[in-house]
Tab-separated table of C-alpha atoms in Angstrom:
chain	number	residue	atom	x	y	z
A	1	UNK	CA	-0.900	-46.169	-13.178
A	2	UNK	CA	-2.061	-42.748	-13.114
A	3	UNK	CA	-3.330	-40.635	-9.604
A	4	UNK	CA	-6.816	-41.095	-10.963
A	5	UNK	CA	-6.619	-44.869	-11.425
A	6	UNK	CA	-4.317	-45.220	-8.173
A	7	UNK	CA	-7.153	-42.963	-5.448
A	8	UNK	CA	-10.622	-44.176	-7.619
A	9	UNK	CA	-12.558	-47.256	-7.744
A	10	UNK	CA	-15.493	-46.672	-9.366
A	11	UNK	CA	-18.601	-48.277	-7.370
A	12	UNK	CA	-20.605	-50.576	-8.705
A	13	UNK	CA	-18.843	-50.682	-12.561
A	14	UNK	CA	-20.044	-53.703	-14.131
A	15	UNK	CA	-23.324	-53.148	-13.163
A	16	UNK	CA	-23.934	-49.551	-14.781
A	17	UNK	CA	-22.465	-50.666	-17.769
A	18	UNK	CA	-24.954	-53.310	-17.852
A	19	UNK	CA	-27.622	-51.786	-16.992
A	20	UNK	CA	-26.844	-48.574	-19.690
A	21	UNK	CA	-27.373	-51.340	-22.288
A	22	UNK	CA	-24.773	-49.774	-24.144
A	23	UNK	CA	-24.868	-50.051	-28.295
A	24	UNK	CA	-23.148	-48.830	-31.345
A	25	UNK	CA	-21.874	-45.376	-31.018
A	26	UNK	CA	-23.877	-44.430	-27.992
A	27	UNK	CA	-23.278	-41.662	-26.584
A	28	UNK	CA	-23.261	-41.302	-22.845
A	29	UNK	CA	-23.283	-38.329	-20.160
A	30	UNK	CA	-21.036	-39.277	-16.833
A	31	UNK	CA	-22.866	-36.136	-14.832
A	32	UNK	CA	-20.556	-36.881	-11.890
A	33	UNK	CA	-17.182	-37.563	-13.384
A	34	UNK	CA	-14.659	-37.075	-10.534
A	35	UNK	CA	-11.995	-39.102	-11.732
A	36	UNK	CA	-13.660	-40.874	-14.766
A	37	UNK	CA	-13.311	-44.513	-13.373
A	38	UNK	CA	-17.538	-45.098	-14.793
A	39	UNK	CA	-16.698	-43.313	-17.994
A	40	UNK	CA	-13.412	-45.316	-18.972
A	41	UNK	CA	-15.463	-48.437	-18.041
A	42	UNK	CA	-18.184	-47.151	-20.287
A	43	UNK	CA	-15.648	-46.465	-23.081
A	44	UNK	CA	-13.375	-49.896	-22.531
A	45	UNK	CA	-16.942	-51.694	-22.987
A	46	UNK	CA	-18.293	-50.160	-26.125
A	47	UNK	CA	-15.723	-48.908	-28.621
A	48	UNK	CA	-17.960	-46.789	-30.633
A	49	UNK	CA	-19.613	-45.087	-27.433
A	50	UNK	CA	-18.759	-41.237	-26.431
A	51	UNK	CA	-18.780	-39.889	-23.182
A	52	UNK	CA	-19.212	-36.324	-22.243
A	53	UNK	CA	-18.179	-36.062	-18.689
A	54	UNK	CA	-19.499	-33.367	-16.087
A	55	UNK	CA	-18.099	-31.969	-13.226
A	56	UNK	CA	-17.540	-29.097	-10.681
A	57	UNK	CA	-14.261	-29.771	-9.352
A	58	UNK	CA	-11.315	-28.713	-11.719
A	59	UNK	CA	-8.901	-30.812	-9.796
A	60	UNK	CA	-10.705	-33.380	-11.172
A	61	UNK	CA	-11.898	-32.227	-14.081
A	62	UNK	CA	-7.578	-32.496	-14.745
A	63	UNK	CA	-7.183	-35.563	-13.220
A	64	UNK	CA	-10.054	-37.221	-15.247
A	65	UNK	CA	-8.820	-35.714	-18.503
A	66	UNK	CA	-5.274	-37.212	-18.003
A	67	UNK	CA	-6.508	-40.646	-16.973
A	68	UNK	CA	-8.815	-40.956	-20.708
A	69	UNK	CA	-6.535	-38.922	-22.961
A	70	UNK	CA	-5.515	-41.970	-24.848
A	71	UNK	CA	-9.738	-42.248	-25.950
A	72	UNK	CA	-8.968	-39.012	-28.114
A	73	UNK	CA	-12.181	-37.411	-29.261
A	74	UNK	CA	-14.250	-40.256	-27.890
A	75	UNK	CA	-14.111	-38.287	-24.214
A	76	UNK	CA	-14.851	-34.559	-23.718
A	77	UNK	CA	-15.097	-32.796	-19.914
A	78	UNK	CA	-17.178	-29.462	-19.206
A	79	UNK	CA	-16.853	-28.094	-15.875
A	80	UNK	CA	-20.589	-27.738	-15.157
A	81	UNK	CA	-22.526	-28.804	-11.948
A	82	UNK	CA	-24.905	-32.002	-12.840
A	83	UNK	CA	-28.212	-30.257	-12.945
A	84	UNK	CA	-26.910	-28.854	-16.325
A	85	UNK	CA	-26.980	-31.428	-17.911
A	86	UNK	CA	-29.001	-29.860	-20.443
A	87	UNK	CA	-27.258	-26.973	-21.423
A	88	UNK	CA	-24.107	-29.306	-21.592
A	89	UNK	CA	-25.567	-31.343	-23.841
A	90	UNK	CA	-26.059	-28.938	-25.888
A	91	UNK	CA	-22.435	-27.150	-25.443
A	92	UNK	CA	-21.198	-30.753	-26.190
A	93	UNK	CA	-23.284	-30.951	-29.550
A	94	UNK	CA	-25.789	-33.613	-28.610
A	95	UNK	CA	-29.306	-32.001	-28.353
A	96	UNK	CA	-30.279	-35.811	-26.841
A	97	UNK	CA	-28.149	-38.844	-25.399
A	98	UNK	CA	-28.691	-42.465	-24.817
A	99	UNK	CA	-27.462	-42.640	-21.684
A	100	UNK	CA	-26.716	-40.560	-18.344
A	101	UNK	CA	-24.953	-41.584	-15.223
A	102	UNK	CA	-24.657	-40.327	-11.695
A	103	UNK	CA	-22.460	-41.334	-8.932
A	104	UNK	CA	-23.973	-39.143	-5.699
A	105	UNK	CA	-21.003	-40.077	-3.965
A	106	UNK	CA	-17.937	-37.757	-2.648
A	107	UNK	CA	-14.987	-38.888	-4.355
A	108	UNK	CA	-11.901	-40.039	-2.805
A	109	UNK	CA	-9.728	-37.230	-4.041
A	110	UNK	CA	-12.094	-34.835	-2.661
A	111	UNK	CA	-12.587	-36.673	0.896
A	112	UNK	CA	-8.974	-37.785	1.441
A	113	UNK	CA	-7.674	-34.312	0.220
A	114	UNK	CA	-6.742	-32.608	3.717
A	115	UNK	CA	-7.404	-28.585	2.558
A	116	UNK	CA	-10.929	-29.812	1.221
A	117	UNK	CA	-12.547	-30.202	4.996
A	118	UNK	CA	-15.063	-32.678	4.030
A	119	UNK	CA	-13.802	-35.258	6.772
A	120	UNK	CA	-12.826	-34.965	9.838
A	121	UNK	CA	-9.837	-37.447	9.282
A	122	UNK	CA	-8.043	-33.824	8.495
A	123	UNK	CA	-7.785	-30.635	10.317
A	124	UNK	CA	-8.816	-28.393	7.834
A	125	UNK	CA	-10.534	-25.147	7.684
A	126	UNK	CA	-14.338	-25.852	7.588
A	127	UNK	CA	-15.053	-25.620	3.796
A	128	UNK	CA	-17.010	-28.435	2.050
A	129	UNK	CA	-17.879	-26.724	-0.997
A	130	UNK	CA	-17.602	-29.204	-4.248
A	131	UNK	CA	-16.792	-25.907	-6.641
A	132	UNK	CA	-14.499	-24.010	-4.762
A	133	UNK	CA	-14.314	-21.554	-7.028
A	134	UNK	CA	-18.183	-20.805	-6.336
A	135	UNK	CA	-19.490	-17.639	-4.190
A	136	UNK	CA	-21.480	-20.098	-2.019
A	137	UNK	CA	-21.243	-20.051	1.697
A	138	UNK	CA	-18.320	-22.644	3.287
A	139	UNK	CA	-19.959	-24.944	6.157
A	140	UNK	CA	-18.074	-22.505	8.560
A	141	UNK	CA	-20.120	-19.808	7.352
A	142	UNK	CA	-23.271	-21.311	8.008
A	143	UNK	CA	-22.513	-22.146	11.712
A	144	UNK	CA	-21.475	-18.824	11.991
A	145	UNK	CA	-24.658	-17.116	10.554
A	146	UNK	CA	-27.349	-19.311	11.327
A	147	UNK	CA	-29.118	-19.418	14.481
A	148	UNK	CA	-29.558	-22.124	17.061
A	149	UNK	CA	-32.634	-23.777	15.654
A	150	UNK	CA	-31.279	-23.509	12.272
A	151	UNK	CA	-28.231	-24.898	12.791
A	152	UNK	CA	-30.321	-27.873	14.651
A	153	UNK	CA	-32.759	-28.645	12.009
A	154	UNK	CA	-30.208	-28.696	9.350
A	155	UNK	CA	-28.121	-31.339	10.937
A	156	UNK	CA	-31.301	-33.482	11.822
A	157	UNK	CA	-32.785	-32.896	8.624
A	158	UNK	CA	-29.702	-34.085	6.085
A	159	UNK	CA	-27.683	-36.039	8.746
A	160	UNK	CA	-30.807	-37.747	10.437
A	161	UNK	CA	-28.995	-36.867	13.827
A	162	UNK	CA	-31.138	-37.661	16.965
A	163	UNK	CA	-29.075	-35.409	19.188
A	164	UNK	CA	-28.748	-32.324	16.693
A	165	UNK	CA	-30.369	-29.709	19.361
A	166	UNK	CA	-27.517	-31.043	21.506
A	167	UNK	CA	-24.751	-30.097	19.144
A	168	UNK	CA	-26.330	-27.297	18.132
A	169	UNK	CA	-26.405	-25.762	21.465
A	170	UNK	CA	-23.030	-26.262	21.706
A	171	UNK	CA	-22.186	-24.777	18.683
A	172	UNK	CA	-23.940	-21.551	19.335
A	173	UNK	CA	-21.972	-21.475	23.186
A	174	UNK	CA	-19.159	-21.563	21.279
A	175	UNK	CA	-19.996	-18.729	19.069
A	176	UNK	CA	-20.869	-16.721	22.117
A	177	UNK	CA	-17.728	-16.897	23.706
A	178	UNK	CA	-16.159	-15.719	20.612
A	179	UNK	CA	-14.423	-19.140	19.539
A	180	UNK	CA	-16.638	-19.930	16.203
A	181	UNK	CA	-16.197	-23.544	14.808
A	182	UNK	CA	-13.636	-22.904	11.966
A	183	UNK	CA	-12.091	-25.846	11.646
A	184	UNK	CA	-12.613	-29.904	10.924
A	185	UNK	CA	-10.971	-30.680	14.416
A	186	UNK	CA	-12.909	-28.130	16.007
A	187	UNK	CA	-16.764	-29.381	15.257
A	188	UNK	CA	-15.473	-33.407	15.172
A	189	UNK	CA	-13.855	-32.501	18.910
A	190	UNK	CA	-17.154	-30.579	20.190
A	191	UNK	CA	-19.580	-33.275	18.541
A	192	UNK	CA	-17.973	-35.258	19.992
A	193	UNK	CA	-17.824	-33.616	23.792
A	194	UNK	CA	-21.374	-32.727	22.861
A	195	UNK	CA	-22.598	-35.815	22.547
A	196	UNK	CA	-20.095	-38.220	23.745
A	197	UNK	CA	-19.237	-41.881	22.133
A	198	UNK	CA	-19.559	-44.980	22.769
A	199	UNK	CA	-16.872	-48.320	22.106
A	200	UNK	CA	-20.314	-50.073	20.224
A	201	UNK	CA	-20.250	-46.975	17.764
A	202	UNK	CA	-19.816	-47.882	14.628
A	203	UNK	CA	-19.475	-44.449	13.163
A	204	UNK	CA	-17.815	-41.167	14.314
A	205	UNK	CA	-20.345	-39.435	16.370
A	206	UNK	CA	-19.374	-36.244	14.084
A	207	UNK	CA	-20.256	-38.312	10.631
A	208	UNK	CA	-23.810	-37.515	10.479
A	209	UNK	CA	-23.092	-33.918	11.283
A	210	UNK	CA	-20.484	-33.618	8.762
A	211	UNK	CA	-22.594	-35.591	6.295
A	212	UNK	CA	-25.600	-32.485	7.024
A	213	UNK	CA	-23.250	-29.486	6.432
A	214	UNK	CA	-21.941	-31.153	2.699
A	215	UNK	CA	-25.619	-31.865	2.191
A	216	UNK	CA	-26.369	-27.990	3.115
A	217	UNK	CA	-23.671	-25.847	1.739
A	218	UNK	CA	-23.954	-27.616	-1.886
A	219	UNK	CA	-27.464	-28.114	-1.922
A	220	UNK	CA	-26.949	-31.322	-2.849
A	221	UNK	CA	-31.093	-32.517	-2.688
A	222	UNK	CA	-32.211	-29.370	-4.413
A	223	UNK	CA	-29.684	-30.055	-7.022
A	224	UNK	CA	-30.537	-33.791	-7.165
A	225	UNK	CA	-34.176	-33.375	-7.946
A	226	UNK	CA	-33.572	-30.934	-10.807
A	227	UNK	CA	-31.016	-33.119	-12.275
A	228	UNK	CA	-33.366	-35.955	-12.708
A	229	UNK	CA	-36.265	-34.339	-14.291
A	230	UNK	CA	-33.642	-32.542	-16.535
A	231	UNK	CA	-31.975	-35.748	-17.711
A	232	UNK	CA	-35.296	-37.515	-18.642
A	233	UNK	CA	-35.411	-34.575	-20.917
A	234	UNK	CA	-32.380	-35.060	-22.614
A	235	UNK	CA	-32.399	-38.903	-23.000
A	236	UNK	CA	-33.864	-40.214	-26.318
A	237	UNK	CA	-36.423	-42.833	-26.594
A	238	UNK	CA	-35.331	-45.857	-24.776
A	239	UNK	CA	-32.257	-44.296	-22.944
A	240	UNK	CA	-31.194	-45.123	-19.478
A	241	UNK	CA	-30.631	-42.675	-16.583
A	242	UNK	CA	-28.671	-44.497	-14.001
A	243	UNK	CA	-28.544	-42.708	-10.569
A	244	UNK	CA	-26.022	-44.350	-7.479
A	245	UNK	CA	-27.033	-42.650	-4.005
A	246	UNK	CA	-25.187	-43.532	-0.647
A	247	UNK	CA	-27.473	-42.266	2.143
A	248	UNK	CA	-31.310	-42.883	2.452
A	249	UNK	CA	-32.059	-39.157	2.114
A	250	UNK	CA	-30.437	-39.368	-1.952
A	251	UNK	CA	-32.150	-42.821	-2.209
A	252	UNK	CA	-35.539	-41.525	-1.393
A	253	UNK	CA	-35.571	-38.907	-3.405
A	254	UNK	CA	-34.499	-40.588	-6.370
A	255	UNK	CA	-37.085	-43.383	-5.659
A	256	UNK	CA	-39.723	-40.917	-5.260
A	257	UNK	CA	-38.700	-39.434	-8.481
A	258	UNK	CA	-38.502	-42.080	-10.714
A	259	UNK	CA	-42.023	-43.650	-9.079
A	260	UNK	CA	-43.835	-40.370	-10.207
A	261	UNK	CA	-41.749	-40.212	-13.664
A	262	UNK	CA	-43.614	-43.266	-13.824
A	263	UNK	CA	-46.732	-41.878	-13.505
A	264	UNK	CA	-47.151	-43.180	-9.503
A	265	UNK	CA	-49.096	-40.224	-8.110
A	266	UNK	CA	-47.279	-39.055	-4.894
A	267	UNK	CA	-50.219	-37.273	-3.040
A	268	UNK	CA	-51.440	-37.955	-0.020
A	269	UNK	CA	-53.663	-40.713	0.088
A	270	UNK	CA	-57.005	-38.610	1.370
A	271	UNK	CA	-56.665	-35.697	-1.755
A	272	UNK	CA	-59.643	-36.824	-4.032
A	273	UNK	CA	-57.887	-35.400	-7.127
A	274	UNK	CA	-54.041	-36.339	-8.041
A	275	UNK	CA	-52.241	-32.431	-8.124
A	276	UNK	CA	-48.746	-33.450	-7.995
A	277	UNK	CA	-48.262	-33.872	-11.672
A	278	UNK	CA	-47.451	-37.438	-12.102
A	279	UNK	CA	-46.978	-38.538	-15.742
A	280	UNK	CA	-45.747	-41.588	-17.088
A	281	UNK	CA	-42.352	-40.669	-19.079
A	282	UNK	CA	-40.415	-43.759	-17.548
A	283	UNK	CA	-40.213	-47.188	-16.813
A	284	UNK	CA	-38.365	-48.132	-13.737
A	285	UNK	CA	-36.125	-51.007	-14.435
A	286	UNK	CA	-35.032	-51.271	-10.439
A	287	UNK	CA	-38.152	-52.029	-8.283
A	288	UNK	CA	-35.243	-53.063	-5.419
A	289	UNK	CA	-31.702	-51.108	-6.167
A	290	UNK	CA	-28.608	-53.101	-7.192
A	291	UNK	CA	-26.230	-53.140	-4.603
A	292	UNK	CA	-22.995	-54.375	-4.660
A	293	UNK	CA	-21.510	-57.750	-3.990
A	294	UNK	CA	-19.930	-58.856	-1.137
A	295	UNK	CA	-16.582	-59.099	-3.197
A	296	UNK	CA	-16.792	-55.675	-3.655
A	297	UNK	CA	-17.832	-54.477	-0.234
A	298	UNK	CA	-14.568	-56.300	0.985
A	299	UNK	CA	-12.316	-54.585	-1.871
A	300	UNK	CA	-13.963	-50.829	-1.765
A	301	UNK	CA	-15.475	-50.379	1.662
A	302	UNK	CA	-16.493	-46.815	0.639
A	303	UNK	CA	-19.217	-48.943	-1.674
A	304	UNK	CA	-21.070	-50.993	1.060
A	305	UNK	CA	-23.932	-48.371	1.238
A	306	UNK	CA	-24.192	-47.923	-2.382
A	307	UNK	CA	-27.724	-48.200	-4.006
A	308	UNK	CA	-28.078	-48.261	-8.061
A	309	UNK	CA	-31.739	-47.211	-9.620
A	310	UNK	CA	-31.890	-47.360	-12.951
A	311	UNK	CA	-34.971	-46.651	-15.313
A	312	UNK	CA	-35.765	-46.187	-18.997
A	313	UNK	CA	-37.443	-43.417	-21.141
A	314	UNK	CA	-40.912	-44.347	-22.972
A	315	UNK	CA	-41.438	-43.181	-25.957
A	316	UNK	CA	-43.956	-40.812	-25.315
A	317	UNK	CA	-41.897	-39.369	-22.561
């Protein structure tokens, strides 16, 4: 077994795979690859089907490589963030695709890697970029730039944290006496002081926190929205776009997304004229999201918040 098939269960397999509806010599784009566990299911199942895998982590990029060499020319990788799924595509030699997937999730390598500081698990300096080869400011940056309301609507706003003005203001003391939050151990420990915890917690008070800086320093919304308008450009008539989200922030949007691709009009109720653009390009196939089975849950408790929407391009889309 390689590292990628020893560290990666792949959420909800069977059930992209179905829902794909996967034929002769489709070809499919994995836009979050990690470490290809939905694209080797996706090539096991149909053994005319290509798969052109995206991501922004090279570490993975390698790992995923190694794990589907023996599909030869049937797998390529680009190292590309997801909203490009256009221009790779393109790069790739397939102007239009039958299929695109999306896994929203952090993968295992990335959250059980200790350097990566994406959990708190670790004591790690305060990074949480995906690419880490990008410009883009670390999550220790941000603390240390923004100011005290910033830093509190930014955790309440992507972490849905009730006591973010509290942690905030703790932050910024911190800062002030010269002893910036670098480190993984240093914002889980002052969450934590900040806002105490409780033996009924479920979570880590630091999860949602942690959860808003990821959110922040990758723009991972931002990034989300374009990547669903630009994959219901590249799909051909009838394709599937397939979208798994883990928080209710990534579910909403996609909901809201695929509802107007569906020509839903998202305006407020009391606007007399629609503005918002709505056109009918897709059908949702999802009107609840497949989650997974308890069976699963039990095996892969990373998957027990996992939400699959799936819908289809018309043919005047």
């Amino acid at each position: 077994m390689s590292e990628a098939e020893h560290i990666h269960m792949p959420v909800l397999r069977d059930e992209v795979v179905r829902s794909l509806d996967l034929h002769d010599g489709s070809v499919i784009i994995d836009a979050t690859l990690g470490l290809g566990g939905h694209s080797e299911a996706i090539l096991e199942h149909e053994p005319t089907a290509t798969v052109v895998g995206i991501d922004q982590d090279e570490h993975a990029l390698e790992l995923a490589r190694a794990r589907l060499d023996r599909f030869k020319d049937r797998f390529r990788a680009f190292h590309a963030n997801f909203f490009e799924v256009s221009r790779v595509a393109k790069d790739a030699g397939s102007e239009t695709v039958d299929g695109i997937v999306a896994d929203l999730g952090v993968s295992s390598l990335q959250l059980d890697d200790p350097d990566r500081g994406f959990s708190f698990r670790f004591d790690a300096p305060l990074d949480m970029r995906m690419n880490e080869a990008s410009d883009a400011q670390t999550a220790a940056d941000l603390l240390e730039t923004l100011n005290e309301e910033e830093i509190a609507n930014l955790i309440y706003r992507y972490g849905e944290e009730r006591k973010s003005r509290r942690i905030a203001r703790r932050i910024v003391e911190m800062r002030d006496q010269g002893r910036p939050v670098r480190t993984t151990a240093d914002l889980a420990n002052l969450i934590e002081r900040a806002i105490g915890r409780s033996p009924k917690d479920k979570i880590h008070p630091a999860t949602r926190t942690f959860q808003a800086l990821r959110i922040a320093v990758n723009d991972e919304l931002g990034m989300l929205e374009r990547f669903i308008e630009n994959s219901i450009d590249v799909l051909n008539t009838d394709g599937r776009l397939c979208v798994i989200s883990f928080h209710s922030l990534e579910d909403r949007i996609v909901k809201q997304a695929f509802q107007k691709l569906s020509g839903k009009c998202q305006c407020p109720p009391r606007i007399p004229k629609c503005v918002c653009g709505a056109r009918k390009r897709v059908e949702v196939l999802t009107r609840k999201p497949i989650i997974p089975i308890d069976t699963e849950m039990n095996e892969n408790p990373r998957s027990r918040s996992a939400k699959l929407r799936v819908c289809r391009k018309l043919s005047d889309g």
